[in-house]
PDB file of C-alpha atoms in Angstrom:
ATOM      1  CA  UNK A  26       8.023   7.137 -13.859  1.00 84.00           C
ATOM      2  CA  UNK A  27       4.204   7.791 -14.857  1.00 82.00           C
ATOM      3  CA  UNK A  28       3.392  10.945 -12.340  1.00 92.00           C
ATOM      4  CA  UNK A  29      -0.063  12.777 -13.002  1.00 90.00           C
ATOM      5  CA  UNK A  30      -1.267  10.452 -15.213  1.00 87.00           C
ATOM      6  CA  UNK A  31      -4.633   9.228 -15.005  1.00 88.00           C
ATOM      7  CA  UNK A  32      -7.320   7.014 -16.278  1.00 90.00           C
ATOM      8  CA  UNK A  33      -7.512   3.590 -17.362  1.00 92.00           C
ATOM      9  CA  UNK A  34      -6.683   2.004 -20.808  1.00 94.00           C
ATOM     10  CA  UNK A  35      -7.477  -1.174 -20.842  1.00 94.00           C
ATOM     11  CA  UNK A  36      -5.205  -2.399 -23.575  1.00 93.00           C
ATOM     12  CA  UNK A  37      -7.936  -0.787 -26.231  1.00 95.00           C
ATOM     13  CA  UNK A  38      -7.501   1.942 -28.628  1.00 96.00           C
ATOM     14  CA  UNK A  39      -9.044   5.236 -27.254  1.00 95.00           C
ATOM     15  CA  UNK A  40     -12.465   4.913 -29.757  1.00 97.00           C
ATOM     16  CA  UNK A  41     -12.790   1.416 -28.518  1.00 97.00           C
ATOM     17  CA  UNK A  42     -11.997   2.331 -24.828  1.00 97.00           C
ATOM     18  CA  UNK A  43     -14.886   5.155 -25.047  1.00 97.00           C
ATOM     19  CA  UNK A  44     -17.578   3.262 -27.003  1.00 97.00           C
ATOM     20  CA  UNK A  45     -16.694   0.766 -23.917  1.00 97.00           C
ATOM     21  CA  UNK A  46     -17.619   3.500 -21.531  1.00 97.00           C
ATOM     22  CA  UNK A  47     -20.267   4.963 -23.308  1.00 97.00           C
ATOM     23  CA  UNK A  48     -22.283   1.828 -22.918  1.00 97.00           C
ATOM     24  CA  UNK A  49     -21.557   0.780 -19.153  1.00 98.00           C
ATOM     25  CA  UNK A  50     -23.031   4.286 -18.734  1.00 97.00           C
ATOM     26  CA  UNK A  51     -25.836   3.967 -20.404  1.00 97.00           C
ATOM     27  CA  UNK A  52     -26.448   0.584 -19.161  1.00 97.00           C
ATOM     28  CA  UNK A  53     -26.151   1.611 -16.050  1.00 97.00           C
ATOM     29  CA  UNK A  54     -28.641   4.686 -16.366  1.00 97.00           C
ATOM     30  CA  UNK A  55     -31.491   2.449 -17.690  1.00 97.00           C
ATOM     31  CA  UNK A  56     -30.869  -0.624 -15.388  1.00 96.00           C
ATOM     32  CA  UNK A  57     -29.880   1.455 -12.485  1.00 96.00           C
ATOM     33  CA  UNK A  58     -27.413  -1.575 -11.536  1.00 97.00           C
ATOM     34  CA  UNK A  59     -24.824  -3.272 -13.542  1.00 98.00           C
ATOM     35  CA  UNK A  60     -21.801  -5.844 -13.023  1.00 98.00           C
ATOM     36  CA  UNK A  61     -18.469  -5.315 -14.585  1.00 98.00           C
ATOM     37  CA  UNK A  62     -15.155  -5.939 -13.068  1.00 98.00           C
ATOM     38  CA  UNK A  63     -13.991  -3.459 -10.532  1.00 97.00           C
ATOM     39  CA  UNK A  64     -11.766  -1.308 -12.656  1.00 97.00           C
ATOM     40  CA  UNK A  65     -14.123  -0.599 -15.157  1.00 97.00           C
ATOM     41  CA  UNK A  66     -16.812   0.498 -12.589  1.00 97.00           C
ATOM     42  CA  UNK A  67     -14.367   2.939 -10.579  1.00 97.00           C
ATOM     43  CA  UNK A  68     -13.870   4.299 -13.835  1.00 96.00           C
ATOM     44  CA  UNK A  69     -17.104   4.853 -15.213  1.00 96.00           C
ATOM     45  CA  UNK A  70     -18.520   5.735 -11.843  1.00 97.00           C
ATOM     46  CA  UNK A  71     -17.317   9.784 -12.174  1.00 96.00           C
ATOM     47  CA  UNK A  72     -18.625  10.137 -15.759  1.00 96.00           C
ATOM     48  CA  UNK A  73     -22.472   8.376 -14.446  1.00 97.00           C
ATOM     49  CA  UNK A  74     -22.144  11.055 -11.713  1.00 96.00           C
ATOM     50  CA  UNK A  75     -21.753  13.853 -14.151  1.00 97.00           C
ATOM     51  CA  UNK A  76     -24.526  12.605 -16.575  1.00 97.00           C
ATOM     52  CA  UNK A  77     -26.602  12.959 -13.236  1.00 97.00           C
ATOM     53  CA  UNK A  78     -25.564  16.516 -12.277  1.00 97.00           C
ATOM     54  CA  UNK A  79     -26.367  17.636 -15.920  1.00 97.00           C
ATOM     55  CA  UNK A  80     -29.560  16.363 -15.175  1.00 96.00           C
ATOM     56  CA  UNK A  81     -29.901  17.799 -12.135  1.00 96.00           C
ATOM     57  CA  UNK A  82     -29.220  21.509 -13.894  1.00 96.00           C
ATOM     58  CA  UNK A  83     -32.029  20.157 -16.341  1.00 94.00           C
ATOM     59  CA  UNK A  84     -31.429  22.813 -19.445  1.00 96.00           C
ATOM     60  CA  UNK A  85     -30.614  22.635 -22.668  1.00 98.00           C
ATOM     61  CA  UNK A  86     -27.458  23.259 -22.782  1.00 98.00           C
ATOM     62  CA  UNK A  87     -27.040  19.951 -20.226  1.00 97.00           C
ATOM     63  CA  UNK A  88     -29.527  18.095 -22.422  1.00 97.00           C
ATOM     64  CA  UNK A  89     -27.441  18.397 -25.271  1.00 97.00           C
ATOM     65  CA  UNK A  90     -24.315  17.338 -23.322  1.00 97.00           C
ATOM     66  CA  UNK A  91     -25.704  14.170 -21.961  1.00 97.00           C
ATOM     67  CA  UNK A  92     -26.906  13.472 -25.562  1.00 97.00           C
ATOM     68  CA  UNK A  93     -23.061  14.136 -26.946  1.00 97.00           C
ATOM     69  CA  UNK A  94     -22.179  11.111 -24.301  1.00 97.00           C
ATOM     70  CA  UNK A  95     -25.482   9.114 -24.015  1.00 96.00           C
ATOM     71  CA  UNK A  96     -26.693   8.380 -27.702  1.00 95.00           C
ATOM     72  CA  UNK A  97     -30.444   7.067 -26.440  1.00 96.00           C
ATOM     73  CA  UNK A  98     -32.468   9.949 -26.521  1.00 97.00           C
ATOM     74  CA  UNK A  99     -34.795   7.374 -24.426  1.00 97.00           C
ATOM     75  CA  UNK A 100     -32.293   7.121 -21.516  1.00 97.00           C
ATOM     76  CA  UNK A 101     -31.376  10.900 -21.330  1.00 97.00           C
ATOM     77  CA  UNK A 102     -35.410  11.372 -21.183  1.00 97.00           C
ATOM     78  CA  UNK A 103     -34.925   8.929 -17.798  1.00 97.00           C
ATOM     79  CA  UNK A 104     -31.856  10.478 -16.425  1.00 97.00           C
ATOM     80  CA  UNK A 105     -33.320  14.051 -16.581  1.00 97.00           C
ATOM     81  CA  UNK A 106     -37.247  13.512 -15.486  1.00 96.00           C
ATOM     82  CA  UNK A 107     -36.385  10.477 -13.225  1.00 96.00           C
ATOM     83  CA  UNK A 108     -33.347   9.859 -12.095  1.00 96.00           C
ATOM     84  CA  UNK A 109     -32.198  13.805 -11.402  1.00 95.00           C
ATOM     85  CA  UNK A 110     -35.056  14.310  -9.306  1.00 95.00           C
ATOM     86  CA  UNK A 111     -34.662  11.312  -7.187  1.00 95.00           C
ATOM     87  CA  UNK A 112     -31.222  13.206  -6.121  1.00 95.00           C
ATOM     88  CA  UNK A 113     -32.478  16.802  -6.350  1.00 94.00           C
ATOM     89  CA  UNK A 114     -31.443  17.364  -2.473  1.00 95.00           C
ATOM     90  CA  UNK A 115     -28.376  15.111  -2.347  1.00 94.00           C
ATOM     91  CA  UNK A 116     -24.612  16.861  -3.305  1.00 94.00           C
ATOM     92  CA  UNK A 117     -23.143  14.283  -5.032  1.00 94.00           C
ATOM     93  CA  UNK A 118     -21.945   9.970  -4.212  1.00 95.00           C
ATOM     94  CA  UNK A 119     -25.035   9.010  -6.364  1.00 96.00           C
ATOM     95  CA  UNK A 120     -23.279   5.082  -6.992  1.00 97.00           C
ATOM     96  CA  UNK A 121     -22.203   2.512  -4.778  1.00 97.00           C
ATOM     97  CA  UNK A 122     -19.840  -0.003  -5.769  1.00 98.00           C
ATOM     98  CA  UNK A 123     -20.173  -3.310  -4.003  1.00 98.00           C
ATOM     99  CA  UNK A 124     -17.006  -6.159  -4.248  1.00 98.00           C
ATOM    100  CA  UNK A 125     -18.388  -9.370  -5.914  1.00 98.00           C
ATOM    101  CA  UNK A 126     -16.613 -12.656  -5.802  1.00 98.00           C
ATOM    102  CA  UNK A 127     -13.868 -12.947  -8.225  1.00 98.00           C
ATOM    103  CA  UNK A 128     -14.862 -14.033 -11.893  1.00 97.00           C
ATOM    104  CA  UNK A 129     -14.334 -17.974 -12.447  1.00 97.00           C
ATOM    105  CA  UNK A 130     -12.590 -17.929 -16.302  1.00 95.00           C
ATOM    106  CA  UNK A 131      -9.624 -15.631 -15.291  1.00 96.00           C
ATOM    107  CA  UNK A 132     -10.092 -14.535 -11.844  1.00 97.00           C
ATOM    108  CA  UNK A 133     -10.301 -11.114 -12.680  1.00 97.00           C
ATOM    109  CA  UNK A 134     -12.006  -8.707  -9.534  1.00 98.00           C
ATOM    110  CA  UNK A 135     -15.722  -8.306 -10.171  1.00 98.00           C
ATOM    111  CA  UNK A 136     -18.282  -5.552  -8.691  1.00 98.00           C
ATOM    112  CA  UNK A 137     -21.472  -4.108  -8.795  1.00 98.00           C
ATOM    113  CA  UNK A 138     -22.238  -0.630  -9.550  1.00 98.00           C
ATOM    114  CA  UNK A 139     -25.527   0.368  -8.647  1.00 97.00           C
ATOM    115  CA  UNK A 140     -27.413   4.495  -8.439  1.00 97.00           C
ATOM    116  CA  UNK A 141     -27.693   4.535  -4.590  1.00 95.00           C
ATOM    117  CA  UNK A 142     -31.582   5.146  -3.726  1.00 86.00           C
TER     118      UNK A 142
END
């Protein structure tokens, strides 16, 4: 029995599974709307929320932890002066994922994930 465990793997080794989600993240911040199956967005979708919250508390202390997860100094410039104050009065939900039809090679359940407006 697997009780209390959570997260996805992915079949990859952990450094491969978080480069993986360090770039649907990013892509995600500076395109505001990817595609990616569904299990990789409902995974990513908590740690794009938090990387929007830091921005929201906009110090340097958050700065610096955005930069630990985002590496472009470029798109951590967008997520704090853009993107944070676009959802300055809202609490939190700041994606939307959105059930695509299934992918053609190997019929594996595709979505979008997208920074609700």
């Amino acid at each position: 029995m697997s009780h209390n465990i959570s997260g996805r793997k992915f079949d990859r080794p952990t450094a491969h599974r978080t480069a993986m989600y360090r770039n649907l993240v990013l892509s995600l911040m500076d395109n505001e709307k990817i595609v990616t199956t569904e299990a990789k967005a409902k995974e990513i979708r908590n740690m794009a929320e938090k990387m929007i919250t830091l921005g929201k508390k906009g110090d340097l202390s958050a700065r610096r932890r955005a930069l630990a997860f985002i590496y472009d100094e470029a798109v951590v410039r967008k997520v704090f002066d853009d993107i944070s104050k676009r959802y300055a009065e809202r609490k939190g939900g700041y994606t939307r994922i959105t059930k695509l039809a299934r992918r053609l090679g190997d019929g594996a359940a595709m979505a979008q994930l997208e920074l609700v407006k």
